[in-house]
Coordinates of C-alpha atoms in Angstrom, one line a residue:
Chain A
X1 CA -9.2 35.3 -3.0
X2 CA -6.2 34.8 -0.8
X3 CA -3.8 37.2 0.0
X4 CA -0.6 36.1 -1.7
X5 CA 2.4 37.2 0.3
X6 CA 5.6 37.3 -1.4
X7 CA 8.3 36.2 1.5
X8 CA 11.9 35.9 1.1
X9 CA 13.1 35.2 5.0
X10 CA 12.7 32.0 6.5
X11 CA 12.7 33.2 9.5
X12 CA 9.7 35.3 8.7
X13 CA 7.5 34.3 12.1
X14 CA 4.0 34.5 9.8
X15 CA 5.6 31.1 8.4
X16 CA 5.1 29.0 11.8
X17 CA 3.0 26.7 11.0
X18 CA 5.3 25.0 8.6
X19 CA 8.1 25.1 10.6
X20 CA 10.6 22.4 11.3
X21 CA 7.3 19.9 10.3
X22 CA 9.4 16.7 10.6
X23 CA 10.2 17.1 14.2
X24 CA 7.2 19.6 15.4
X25 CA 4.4 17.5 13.8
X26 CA 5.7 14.7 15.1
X27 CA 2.7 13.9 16.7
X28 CA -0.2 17.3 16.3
X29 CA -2.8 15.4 17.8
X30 CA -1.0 15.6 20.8
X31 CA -1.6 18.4 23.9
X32 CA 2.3 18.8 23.0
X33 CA 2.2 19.3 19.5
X34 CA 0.7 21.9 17.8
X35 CA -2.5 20.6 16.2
X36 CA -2.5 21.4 13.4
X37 CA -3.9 19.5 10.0
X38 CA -1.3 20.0 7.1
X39 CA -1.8 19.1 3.9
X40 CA 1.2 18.5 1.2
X41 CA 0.8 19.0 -2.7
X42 CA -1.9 20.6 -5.1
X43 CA -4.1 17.2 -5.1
X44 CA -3.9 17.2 -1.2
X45 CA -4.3 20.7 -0.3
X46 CA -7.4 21.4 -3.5
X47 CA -8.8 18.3 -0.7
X48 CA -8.4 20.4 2.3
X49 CA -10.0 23.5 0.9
X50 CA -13.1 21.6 0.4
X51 CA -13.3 19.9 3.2
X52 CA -14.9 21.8 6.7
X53 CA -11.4 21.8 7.9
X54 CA -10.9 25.7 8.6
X55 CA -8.1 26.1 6.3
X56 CA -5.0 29.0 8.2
X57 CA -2.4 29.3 5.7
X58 CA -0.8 28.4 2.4
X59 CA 3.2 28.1 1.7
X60 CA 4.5 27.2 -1.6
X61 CA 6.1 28.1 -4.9
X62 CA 5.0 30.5 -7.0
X63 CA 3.8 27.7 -9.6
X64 CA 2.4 25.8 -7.2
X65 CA -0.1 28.4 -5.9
X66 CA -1.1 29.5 -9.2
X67 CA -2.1 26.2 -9.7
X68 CA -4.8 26.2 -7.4
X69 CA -5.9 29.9 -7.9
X70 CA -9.5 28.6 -8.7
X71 CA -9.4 26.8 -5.3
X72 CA -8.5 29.8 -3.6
X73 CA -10.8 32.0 -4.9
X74 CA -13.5 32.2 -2.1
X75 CA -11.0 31.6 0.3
X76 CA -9.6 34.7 2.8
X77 CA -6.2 32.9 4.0
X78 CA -2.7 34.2 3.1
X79 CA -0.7 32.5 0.7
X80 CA 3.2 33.5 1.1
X81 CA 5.4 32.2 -1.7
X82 CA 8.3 31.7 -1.8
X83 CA 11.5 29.8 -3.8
X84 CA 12.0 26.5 -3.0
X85 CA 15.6 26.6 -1.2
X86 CA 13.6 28.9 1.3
X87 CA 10.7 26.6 1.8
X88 CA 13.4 23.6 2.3
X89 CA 14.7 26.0 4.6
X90 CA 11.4 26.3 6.9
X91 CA 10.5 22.9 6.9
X92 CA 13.3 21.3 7.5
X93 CA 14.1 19.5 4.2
X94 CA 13.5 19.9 0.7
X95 CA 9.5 18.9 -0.3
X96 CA 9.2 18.2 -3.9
X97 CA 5.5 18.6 -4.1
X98 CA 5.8 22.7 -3.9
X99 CA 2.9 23.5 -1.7
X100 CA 1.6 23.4 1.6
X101 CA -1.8 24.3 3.6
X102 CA -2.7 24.3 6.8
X103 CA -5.8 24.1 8.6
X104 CA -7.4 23.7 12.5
X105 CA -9.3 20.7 13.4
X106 CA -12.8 20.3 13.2
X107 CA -15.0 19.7 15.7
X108 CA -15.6 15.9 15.7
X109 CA -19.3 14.8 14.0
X110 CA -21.6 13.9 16.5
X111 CA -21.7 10.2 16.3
X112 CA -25.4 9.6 16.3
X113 CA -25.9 11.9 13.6
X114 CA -23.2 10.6 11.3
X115 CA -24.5 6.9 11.3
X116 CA -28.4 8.5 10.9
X117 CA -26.8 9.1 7.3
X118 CA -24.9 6.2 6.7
X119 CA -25.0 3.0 5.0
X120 CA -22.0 1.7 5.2
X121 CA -18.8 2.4 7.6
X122 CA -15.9 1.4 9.1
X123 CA -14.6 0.4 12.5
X124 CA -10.8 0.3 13.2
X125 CA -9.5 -0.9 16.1
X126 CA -5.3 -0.9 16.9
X127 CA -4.6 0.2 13.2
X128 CA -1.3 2.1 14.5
X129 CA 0.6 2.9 11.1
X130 CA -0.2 5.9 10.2
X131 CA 0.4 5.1 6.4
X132 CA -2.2 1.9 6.8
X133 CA -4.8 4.3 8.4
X134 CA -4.2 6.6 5.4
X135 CA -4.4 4.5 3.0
X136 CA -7.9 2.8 4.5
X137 CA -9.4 6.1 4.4
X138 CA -8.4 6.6 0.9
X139 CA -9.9 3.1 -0.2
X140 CA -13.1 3.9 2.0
X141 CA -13.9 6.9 0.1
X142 CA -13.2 5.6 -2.9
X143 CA -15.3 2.5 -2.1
X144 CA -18.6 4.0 -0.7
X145 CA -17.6 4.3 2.8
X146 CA -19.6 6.5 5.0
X147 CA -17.8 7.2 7.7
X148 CA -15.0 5.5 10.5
X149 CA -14.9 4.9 13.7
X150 CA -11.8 5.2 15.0
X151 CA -11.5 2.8 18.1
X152 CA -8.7 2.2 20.5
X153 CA -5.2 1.7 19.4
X154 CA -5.8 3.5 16.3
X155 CA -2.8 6.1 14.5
X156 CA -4.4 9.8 14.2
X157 CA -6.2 10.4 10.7
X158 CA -4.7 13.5 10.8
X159 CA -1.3 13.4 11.0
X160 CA 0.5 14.6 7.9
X161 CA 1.5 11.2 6.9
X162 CA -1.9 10.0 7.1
X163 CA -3.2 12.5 5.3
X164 CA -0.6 12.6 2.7
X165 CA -0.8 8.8 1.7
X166 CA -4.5 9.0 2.2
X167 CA -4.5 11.7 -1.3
X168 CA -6.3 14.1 1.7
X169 CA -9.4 11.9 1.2
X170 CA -9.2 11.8 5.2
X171 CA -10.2 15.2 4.9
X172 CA -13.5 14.0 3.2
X173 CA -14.4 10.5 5.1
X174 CA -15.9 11.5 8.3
X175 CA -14.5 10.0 11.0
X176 CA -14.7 10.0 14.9
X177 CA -12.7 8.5 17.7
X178 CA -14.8 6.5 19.8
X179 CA -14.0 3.3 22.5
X180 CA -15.2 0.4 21.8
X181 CA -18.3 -0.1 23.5
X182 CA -19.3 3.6 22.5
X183 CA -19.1 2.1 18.9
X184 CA -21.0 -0.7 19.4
X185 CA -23.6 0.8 21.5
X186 CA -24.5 3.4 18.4
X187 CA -23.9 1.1 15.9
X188 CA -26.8 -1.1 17.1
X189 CA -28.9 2.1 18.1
X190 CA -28.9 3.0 14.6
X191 CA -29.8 -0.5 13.2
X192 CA -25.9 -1.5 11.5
X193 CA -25.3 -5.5 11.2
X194 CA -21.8 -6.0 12.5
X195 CA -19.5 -7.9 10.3
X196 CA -16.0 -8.7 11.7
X197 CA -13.1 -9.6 9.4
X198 CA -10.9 -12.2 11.1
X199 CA -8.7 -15.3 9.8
X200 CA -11.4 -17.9 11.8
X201 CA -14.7 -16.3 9.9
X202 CA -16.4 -17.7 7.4
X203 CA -15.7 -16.9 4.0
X204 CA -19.1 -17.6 2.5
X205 CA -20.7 -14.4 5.1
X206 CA -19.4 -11.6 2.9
X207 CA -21.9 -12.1 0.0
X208 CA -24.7 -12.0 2.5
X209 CA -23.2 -8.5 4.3
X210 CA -23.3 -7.2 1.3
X211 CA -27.7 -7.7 1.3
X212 CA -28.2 -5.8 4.2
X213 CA -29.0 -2.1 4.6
X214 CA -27.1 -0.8 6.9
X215 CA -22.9 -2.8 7.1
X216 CA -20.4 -1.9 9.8
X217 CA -17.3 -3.4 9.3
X218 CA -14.9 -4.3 12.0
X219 CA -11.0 -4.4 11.1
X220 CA -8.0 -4.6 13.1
X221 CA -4.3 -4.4 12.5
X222 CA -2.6 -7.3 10.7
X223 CA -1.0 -9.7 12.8
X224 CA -3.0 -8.7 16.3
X225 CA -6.3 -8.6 14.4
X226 CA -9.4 -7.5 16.2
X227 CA -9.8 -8.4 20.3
X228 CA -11.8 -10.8 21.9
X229 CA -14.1 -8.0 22.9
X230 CA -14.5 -7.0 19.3
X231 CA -15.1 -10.3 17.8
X232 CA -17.6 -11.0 21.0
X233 CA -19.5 -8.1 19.8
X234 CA -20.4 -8.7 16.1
X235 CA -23.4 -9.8 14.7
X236 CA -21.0 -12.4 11.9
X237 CA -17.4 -13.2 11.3
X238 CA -16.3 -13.0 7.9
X239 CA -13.0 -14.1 6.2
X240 CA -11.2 -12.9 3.0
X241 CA -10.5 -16.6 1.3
X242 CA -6.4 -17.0 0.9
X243 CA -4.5 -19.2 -1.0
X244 CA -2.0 -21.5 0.4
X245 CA 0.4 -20.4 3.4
X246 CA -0.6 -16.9 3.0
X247 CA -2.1 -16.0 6.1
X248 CA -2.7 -11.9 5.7
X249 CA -2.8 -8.8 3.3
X250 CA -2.2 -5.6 4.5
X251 CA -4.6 -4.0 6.8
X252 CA -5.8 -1.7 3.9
X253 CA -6.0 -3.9 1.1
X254 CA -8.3 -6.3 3.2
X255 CA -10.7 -3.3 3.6
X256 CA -10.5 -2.5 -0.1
X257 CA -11.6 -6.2 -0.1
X258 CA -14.2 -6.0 1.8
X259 CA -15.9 -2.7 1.4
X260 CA -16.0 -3.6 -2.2
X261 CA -17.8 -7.3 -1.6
X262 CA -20.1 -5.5 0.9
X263 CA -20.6 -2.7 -1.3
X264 CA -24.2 -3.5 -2.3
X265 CA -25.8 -1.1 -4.4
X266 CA -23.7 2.1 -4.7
X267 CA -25.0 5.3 -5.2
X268 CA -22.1 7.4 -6.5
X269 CA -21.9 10.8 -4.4
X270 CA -24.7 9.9 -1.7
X271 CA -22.2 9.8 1.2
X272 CA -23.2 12.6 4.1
X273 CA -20.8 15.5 3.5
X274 CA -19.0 16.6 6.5
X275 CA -17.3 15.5 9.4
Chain B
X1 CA 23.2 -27.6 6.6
X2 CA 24.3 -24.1 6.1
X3 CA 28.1 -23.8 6.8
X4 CA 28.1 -21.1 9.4
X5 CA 31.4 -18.8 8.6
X6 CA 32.2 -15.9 11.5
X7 CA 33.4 -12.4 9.9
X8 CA 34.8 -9.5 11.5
X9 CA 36.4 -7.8 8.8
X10 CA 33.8 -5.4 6.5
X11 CA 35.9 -6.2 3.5
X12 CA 36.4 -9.6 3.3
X13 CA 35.5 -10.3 -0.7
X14 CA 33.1 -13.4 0.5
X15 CA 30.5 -10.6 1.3
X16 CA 30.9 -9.2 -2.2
X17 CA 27.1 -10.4 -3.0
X18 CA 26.0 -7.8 -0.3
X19 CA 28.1 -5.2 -0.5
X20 CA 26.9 -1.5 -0.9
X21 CA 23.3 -2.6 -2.1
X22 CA 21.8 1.0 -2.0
X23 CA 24.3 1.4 -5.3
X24 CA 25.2 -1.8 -7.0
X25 CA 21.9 -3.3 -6.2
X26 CA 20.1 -0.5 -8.2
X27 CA 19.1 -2.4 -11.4
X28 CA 19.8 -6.0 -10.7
X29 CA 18.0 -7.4 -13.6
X30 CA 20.2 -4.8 -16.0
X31 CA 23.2 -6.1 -17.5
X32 CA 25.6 -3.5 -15.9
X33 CA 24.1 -4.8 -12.6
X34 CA 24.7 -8.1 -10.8
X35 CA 21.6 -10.4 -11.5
X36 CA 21.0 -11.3 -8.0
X37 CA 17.9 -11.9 -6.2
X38 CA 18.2 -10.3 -2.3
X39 CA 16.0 -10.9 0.3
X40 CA 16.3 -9.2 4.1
X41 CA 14.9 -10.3 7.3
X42 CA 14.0 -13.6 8.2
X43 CA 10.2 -13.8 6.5
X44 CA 11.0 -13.2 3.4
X45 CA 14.6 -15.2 3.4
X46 CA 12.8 -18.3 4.6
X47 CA 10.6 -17.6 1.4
X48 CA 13.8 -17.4 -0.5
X49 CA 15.3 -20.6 0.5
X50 CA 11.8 -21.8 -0.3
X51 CA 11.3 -20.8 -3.8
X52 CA 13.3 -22.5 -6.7
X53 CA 15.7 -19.7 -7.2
X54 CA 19.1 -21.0 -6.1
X55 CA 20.2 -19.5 -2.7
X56 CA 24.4 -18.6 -2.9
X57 CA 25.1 -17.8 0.7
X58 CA 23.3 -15.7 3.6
X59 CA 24.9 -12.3 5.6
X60 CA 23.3 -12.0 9.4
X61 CA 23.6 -11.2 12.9
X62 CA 24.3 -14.6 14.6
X63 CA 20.4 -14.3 16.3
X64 CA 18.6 -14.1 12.9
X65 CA 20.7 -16.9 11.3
X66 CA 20.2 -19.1 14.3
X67 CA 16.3 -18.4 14.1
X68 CA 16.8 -20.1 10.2
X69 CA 18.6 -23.0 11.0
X70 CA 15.2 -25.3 10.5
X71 CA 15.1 -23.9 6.8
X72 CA 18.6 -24.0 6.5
X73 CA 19.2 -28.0 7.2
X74 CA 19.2 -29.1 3.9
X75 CA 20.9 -25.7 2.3
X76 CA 24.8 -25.9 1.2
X77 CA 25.7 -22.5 1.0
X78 CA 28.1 -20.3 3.3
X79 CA 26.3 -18.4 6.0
X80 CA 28.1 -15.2 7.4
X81 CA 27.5 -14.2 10.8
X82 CA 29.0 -10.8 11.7
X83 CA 27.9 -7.8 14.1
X84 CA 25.4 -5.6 13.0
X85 CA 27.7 -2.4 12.9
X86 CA 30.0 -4.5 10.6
X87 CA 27.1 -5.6 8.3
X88 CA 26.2 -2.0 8.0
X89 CA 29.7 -1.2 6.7
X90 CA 29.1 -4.4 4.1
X91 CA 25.3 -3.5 2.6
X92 CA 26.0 0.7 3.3
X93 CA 23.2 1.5 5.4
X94 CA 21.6 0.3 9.0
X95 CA 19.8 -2.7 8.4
X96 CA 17.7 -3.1 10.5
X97 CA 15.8 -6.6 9.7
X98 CA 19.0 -8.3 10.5
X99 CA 19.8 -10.9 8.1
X100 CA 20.1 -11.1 4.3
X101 CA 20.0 -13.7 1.7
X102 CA 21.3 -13.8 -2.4
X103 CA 20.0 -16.3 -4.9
X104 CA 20.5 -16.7 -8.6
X105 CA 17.6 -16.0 -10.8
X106 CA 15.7 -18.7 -12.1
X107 CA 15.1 -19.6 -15.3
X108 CA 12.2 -17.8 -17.1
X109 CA 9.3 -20.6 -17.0
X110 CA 7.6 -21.4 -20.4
X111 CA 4.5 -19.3 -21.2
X112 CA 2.4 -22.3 -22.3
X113 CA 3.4 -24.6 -19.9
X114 CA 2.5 -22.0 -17.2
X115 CA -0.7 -21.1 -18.6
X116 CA -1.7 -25.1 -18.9
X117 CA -1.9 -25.6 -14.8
X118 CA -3.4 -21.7 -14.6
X119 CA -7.3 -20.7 -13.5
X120 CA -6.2 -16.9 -12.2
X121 CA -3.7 -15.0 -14.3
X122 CA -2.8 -11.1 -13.7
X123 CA -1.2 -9.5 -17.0
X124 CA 0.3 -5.9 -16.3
X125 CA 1.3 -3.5 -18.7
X126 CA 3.1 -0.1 -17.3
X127 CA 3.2 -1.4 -13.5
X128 CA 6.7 0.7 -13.1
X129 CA 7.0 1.6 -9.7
X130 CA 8.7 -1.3 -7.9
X131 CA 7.1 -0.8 -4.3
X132 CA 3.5 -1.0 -6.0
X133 CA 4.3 -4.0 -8.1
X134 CA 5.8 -6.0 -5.1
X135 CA 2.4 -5.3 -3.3
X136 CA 0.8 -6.6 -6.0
X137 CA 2.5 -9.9 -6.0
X138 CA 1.8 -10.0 -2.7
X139 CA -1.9 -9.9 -3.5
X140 CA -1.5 -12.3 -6.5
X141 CA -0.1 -14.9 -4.0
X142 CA -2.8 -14.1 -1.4
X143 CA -5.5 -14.5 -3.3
X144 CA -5.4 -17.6 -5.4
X145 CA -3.6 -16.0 -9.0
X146 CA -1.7 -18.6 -10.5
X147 CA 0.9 -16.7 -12.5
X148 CA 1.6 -12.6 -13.4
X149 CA 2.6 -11.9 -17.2
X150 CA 4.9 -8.7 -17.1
X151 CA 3.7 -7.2 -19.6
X152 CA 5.8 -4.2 -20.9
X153 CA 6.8 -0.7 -18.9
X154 CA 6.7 -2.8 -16.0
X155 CA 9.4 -2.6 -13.1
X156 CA 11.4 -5.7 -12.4
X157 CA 9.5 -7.9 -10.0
X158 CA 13.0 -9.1 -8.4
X159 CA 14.2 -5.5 -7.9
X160 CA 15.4 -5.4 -4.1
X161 CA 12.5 -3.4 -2.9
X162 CA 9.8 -5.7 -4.7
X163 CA 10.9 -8.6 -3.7
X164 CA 10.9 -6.4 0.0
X165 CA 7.3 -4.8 -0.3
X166 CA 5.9 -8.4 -1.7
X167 CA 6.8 -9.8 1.6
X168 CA 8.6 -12.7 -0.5
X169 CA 6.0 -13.5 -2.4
X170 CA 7.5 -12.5 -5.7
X171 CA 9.5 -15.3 -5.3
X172 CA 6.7 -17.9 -5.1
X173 CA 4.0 -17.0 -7.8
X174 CA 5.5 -17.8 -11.4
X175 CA 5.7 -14.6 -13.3
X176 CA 7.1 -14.5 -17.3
X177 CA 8.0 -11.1 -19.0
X178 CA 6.7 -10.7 -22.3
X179 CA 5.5 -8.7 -24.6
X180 CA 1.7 -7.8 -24.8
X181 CA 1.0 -10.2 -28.2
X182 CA 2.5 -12.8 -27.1
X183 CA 0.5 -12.6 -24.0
X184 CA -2.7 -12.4 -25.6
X185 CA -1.8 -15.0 -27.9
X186 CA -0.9 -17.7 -24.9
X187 CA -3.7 -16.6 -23.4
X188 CA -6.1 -17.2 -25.8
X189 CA -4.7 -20.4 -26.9
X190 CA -5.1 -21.5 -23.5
X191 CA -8.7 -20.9 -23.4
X192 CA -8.1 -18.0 -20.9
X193 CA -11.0 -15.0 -20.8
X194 CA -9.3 -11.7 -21.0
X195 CA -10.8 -9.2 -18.5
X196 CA -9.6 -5.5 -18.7
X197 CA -9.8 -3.0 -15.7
X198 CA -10.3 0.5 -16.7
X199 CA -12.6 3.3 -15.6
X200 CA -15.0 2.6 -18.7
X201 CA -15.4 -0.6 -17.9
X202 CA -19.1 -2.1 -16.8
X203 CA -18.9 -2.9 -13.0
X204 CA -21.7 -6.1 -13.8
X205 CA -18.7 -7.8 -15.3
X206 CA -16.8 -8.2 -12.8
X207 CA -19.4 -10.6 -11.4
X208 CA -19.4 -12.9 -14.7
X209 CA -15.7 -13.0 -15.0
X210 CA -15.8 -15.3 -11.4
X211 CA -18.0 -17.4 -13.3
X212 CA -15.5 -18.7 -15.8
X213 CA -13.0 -21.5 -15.7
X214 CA -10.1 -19.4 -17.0
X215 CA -9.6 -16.0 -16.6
X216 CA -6.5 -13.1 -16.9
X217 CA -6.7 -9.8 -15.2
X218 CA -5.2 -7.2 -17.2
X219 CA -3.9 -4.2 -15.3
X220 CA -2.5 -0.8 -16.2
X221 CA -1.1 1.4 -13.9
X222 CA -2.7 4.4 -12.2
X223 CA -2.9 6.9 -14.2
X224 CA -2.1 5.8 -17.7
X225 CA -4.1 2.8 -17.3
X226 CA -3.7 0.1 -19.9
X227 CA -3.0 0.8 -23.4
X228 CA -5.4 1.5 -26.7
X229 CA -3.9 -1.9 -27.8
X230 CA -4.6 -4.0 -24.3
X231 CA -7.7 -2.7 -24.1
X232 CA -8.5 -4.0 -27.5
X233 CA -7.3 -7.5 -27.0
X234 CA -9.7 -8.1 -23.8
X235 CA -13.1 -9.4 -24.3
X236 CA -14.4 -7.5 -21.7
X237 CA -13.7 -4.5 -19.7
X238 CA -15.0 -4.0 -16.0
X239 CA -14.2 -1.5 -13.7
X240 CA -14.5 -1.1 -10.3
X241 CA -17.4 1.4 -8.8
X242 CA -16.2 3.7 -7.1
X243 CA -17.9 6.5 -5.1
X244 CA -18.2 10.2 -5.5
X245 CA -15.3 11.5 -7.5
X246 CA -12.9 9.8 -6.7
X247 CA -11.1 8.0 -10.0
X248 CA -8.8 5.8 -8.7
X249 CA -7.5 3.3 -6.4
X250 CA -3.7 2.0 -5.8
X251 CA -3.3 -0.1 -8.4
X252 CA -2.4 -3.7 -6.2
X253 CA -5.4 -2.3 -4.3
X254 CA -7.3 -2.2 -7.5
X255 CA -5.7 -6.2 -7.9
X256 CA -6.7 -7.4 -4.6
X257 CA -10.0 -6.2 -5.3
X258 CA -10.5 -7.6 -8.7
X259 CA -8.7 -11.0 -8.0
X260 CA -10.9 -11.4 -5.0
X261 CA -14.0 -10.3 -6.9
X262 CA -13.0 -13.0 -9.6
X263 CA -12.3 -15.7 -7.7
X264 CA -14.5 -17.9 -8.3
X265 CA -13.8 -21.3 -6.1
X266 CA -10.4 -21.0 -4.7
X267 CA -8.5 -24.6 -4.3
X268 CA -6.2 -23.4 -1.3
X269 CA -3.0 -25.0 -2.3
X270 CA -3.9 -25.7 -5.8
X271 CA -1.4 -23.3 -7.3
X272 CA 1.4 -24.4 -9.5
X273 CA 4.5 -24.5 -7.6
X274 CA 7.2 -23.1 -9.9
X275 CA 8.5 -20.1 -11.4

């Protein structure tokens, strides 16, 4: 069980990895920031304690970690609690959700051996909003998705906002950043078809994704969409049909789209477990 | 054309359609607001001056309203051009798209007269948060829905932030609020199938649904999903497979994915044009 720690100072130094979170976790992935992975809220951090991200801490009210006493039963972290004006105080304005967790990183899944598992995954490329990027990873796991490969140009899964909008399922969807060529390279090793959404593919190609074993699909960011290089390396170019002048849907909701049309048989549960 | 009008002074009363939106602009559609439609930055106001709701004058930095003179030519209504800091005194906060638009509403179209020119429907019941139902239009104009029935508990599609978040596209799919009878009852007489989406649902349906001439989507939102009463009145309900446990999607995700899965043929262009 964790320790709970009753804390009434917000200076308290044990609390400093929750500290001033809107301008020190600017950017955690970076060698400048602190690395951390943070989640916000009972649904989010019950997600990070069962995922392999090694959770550190806990900070929230008293309610809030009662809540998720089941969660925490196996788990040796400390939980300080505290009153709300206090926890506003530490991270730097007020959080309505009551609770927070933080974890380290994980090492990153050896790619080979995360497609060896996999039926069906993702490959982003210049997906830069962090709240797109979260919100992809929360429509791949609820859609079947394996696992993502997170190309160049890409937001980092982890930051808080990713993880937040993504309802922590970022913690669950395996993912690892690769280049391009690194993607493509393993993709074909491990016997994916490469499908490519773009405006200029062809609409009728999705059904027929959907009959293949093993589906990689390729999305970019709305407006740029994917490169040249990208749509020069997949196997078939496939379209979402749209009606009239509309010429795009969010980033997210086109891979909602299309991992559900290329779903093929789903078997509930049989993704690979880790990253 | 437009009649271009310089301002320099914040409290000229012509502005009074734009002033202090964060307040006055809160409920629009309630009679203690002001009934106006608002659209900000040049996208979505070029959709405005587009749509059949009646434009009354524009508020802009003299760059924006100069990139709208094409859709402007034929539009007699005052445009204000002022300096950004002075249109941030008007609205009450940094706006950062630039220019702004008002209209009148429109006239609610007639159900039956709607439904007659109508393949794709969308009826929504409990859709209250305004960000998500905006997206949801979005999606409805995207891919091929004819017309949304507001069903009850729903936000107000022409809330600020809707019309914001649907990129504009509120203002071009017909929608009709009404009550969840009257809905079926048009429906039906119509010769529409009623599809329900709800976690019980059978995910083979969703298939056999595309098949059919006519069809309405019925949508609850996350969470509550529709009522005991909606669900009745469908003639089938499908659902979505989803993976693992996860239980839900974002609710215009959940659209996007059941419009596109229901298709059918889409006639690019075939929409009816009006609200």
């Amino acid at each position: 069980m964790a320790r709970v720690v009753e804390i009434d100072d917000a200076a308290d130094p044990r609390l400093a990895d929750f500290r001033d979170l809107a301008r020190a976790d600017r950017r955690p992935d970076r060698p400048g920031g602190r690395g951390l992975v943070l989640a916000e809220g009972t649904v989010v951090v019950r997600r990070l304690l069962a995922s392999p991200y090694p959770p550190r801490a806990l900070l929230g009210v008293a309610r809030r970690v009662e809540d998720l006493a089941p969660d925490l039963a196996g788990v040796d972290v400390p939980a300080y609690v505290t009153d709300a004006d206090t926890m506003a105080h530490v991270v730097g304005f007020h959080l309505n959700r009551g609770v927070l967790a933080s974890a380290d990183r994980a090492p990153t899944p050896d790619l080979a051996g995360l497609l060896a598992g996999a039926r069906r995954v993702a490959v982003l490329e210049g997906v830069n909003d962090h709240e797109n990027l979260g919100a992809l990873f929360r429509n791949a796991a609820a859609l079947g998705v394996d696992a993502v490969l997170v190309g160049p140009g890409c937001a980092d899964p982890l930051y808080r906002r990713s993880v937040r909008v993504s309802m922590g399922h970022v913690l669950r969807v395996p993912f690892v950043p690769c280049d391009l060529d690194e993607a493509v390279a393993a993709l074909r090793a491990a016997g994916f078809v490469l499908g490519a959404l773009t405006p200029a593919g062809d609409p009728g190609a999705m059904a027929g994704l959907a009959g293949h074993e093993r589906v990689a699909l390729m999305l970019g960011a709305e407006g740029p969409g994917l490169s040249a290089a990208a749509l020069a390396a997949a196997d078939v170019r496939v379209r979402i049909p749209m009606a009239g002048d509309v010429d795009s849907l969010n980033v997210a909701t086109a891979a909602a789209v299309a991992f559900h049309a290329t779903a093929g048989v789903l078997v509930p549960g049989g993704r690979t477990g880790a990253p």
